[in-house]
PDB file of C-alpha atoms in Angstrom:
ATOM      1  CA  UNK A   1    -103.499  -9.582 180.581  1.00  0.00           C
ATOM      2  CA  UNK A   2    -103.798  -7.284 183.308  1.00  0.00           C
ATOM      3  CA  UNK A   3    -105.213  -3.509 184.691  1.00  0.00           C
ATOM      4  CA  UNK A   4    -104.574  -4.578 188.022  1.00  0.00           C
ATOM      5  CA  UNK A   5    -101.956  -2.021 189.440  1.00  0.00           C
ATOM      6  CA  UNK A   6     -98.880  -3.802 190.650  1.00  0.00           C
ATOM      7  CA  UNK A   7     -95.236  -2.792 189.635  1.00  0.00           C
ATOM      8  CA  UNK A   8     -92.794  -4.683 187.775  1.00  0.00           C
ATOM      9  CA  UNK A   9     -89.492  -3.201 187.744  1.00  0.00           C
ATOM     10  CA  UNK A  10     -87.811  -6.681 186.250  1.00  0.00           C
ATOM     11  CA  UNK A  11     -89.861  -5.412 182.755  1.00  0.00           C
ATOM     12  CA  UNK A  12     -87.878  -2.341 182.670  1.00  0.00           C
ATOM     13  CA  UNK A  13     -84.628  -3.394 183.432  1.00  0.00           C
ATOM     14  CA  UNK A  14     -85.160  -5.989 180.627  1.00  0.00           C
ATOM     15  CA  UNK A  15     -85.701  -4.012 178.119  1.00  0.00           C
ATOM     16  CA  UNK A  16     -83.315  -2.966 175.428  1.00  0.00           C
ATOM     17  CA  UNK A  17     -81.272   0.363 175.948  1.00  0.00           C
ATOM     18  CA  UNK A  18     -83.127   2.353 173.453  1.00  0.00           C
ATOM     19  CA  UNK A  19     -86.759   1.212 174.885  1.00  0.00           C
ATOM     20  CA  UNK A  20     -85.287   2.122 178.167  1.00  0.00           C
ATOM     21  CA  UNK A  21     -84.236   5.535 177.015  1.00  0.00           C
ATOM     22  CA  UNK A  22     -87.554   6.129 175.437  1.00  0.00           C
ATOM     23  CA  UNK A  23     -89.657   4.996 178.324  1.00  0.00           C
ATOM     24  CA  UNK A  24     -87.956   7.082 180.782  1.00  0.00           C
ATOM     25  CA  UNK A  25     -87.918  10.320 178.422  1.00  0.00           C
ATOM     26  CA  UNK A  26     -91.615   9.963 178.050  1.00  0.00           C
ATOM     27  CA  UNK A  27     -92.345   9.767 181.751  1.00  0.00           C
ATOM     28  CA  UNK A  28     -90.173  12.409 182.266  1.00  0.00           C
ATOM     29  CA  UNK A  29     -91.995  14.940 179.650  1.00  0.00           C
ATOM     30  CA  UNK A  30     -95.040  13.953 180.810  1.00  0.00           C
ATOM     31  CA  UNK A  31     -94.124  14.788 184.696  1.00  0.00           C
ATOM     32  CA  UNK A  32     -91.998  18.061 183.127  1.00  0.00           C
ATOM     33  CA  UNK A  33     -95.527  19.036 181.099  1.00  0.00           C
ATOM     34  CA  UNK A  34     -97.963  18.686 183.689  1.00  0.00           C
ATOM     35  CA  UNK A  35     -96.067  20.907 186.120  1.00  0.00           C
ATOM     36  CA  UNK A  36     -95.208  23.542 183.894  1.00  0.00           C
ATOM     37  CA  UNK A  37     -99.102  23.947 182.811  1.00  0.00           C
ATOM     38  CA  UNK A  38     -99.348  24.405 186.222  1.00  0.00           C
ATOM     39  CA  UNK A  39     -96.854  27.181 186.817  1.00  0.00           C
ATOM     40  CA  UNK A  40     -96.834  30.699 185.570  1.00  0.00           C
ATOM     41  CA  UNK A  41     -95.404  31.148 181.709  1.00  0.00           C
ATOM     42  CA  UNK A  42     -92.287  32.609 181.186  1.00  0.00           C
ATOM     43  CA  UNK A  43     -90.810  32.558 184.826  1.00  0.00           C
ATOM     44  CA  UNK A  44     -87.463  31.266 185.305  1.00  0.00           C
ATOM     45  CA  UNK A  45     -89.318  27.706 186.676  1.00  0.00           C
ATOM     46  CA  UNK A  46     -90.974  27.619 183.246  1.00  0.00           C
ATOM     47  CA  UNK A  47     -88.298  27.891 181.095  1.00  0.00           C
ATOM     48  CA  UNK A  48     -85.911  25.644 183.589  1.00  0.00           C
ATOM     49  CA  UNK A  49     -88.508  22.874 182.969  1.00  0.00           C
ATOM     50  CA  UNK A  50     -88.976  23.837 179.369  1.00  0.00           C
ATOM     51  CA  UNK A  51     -85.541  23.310 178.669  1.00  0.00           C
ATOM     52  CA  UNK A  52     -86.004  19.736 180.284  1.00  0.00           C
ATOM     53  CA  UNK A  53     -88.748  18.954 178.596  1.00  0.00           C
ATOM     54  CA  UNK A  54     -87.194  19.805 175.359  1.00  0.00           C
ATOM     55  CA  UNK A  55     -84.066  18.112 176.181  1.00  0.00           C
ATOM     56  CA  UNK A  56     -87.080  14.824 177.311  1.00  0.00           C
ATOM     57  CA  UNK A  57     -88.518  15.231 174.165  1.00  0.00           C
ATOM     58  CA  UNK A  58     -85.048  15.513 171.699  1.00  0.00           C
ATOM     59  CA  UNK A  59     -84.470  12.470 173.340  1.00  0.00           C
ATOM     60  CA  UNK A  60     -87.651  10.643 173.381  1.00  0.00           C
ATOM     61  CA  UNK A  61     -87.805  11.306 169.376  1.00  0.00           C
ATOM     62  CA  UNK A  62     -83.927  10.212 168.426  1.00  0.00           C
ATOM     63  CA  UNK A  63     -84.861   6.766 170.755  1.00  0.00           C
ATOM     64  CA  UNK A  64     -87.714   6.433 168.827  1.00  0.00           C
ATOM     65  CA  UNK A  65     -85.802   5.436 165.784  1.00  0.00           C
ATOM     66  CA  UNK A  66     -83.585   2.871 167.498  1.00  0.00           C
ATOM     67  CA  UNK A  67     -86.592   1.273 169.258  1.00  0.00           C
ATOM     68  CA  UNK A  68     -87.289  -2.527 167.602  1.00  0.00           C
ATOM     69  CA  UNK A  69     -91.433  -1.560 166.423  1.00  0.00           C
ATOM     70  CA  UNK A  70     -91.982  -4.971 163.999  1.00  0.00           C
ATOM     71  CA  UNK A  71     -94.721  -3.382 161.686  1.00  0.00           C
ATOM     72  CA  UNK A  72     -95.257  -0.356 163.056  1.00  0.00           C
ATOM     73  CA  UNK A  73     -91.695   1.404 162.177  1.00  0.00           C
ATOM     74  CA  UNK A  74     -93.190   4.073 159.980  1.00  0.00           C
ATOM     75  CA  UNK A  75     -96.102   5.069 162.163  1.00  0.00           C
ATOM     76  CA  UNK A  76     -92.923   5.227 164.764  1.00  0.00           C
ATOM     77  CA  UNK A  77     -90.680   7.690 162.422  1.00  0.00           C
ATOM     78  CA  UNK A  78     -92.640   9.199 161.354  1.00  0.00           C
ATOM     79  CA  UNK A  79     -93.953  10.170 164.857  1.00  0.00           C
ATOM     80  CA  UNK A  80     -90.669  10.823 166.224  1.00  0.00           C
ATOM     81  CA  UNK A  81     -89.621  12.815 163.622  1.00  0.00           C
ATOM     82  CA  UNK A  82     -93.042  15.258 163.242  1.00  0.00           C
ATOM     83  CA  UNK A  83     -92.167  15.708 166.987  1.00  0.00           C
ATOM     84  CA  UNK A  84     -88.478  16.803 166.655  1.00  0.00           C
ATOM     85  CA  UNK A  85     -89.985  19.340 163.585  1.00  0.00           C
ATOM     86  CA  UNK A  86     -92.657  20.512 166.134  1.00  0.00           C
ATOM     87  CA  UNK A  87     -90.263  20.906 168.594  1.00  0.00           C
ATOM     88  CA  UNK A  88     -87.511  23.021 166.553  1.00  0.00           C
ATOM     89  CA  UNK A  89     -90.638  25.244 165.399  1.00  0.00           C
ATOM     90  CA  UNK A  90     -91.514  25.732 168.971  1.00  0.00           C
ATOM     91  CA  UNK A  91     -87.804  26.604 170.519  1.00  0.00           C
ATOM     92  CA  UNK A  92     -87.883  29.114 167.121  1.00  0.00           C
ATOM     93  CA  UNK A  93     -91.105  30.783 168.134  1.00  0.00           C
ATOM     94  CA  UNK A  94     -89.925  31.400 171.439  1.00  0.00           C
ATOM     95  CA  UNK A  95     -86.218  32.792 170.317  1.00  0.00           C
ATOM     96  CA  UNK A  96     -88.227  35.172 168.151  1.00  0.00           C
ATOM     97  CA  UNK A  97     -90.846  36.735 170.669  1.00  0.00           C
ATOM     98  CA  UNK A  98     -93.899  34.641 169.213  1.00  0.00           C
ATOM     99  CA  UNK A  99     -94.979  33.145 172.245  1.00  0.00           C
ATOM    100  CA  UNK A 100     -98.586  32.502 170.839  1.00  0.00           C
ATOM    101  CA  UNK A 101     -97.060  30.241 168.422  1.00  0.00           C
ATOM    102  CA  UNK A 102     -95.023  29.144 170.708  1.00  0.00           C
ATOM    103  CA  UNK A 103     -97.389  28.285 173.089  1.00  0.00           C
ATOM    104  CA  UNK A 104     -99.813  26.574 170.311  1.00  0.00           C
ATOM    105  CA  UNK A 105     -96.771  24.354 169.080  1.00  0.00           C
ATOM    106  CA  UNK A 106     -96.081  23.233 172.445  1.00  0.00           C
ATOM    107  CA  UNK A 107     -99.634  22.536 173.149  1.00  0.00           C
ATOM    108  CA  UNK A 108     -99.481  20.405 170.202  1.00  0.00           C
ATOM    109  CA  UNK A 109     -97.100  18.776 171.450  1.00  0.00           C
ATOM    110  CA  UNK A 110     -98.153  17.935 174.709  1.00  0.00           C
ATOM    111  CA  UNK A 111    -101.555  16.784 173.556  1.00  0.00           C
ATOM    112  CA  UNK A 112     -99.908  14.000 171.697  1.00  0.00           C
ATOM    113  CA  UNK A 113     -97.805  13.147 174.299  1.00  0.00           C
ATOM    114  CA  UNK A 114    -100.875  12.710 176.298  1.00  0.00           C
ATOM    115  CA  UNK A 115    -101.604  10.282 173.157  1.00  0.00           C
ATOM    116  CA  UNK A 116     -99.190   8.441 172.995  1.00  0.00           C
ATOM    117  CA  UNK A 117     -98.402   8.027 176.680  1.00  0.00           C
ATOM    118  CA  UNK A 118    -102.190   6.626 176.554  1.00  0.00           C
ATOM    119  CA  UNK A 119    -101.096   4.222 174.245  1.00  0.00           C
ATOM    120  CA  UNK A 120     -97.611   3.108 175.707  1.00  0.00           C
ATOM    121  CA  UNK A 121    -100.326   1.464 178.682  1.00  0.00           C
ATOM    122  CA  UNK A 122    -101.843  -0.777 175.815  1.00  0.00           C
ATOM    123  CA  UNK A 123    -101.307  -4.288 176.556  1.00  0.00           C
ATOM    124  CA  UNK A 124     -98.306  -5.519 175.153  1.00  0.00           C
ATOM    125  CA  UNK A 125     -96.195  -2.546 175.494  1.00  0.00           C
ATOM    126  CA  UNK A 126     -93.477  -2.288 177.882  1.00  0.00           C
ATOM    127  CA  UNK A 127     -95.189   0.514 180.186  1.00  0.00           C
ATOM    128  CA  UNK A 128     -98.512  -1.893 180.976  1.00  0.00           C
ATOM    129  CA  UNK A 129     -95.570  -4.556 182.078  1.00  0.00           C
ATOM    130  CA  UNK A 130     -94.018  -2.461 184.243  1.00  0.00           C
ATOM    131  CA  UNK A 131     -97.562  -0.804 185.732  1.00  0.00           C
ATOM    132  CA  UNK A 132     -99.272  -3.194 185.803  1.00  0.00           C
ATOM    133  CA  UNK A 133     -97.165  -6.037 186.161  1.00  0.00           C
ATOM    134  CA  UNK A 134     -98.069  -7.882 182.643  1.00  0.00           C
TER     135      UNK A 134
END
């Protein structure tokens, strides 16, 4: 085991379609959130990148379900799904002109992506391989 930087692209392209799918969704969103903290709300850049990230994020939750997780499969559902809730709660707020809710469910959102990201660097999981090279 390993924290010395050093890329392994072979881990990735090894991995099963649905891992794939949920990796790259994940670094997307996280790329996607941290830019649009950074921009002014409600722009045109904003909701072009909100729309991504949502689109990240319906994705990274439906691969969650198809991704092999031995013991942990209800931690992983259940996960998943509270994020696809969160999410539908959060495109609703902003339809409807709440965009304090809105911005709270999002916030949510992106605090356990932060999480979770965190944890996809663990040792063992397929984002310390490809990091950090195993």
């Amino acid at each position: 085991m390993s924290w010395k930087p050093g890329l392994n692209l072979d881990a990735l392209a090894a991995a099963p379609l649905p891992t794939l799918i949920h990796a790259i969704a994940i670094l997307v969103l996280t790329v996607a959130g941290w830019i649009m903290l950074a921009l002014p709300k409600g722009d045109r850049r904003h909701r072009t990148l909100g729309w991504t990230w949502v689109t990240g994020m319906v994705l990274m939750g439906l691969s969650s379900i198809a991704v092999p997780h031995g013991d942990s499969w209800v931690a992983a559902y259940l996960g998943g799904g509270s994020a696809l809730v969160l999410l539908a709660f959060g495109v609703y707020f902003i339809r409807t002109g709440k965009a304090r809710n809105h911005a709270r469910t999002m916030a949510m959102l992106m605090i356990a992506l932060v999480l979770m990201t965190m944890l996809a660097f663990l040792p063992g999981r397929l984002l310390h391989e490809v990091v950090f090279a195993g």
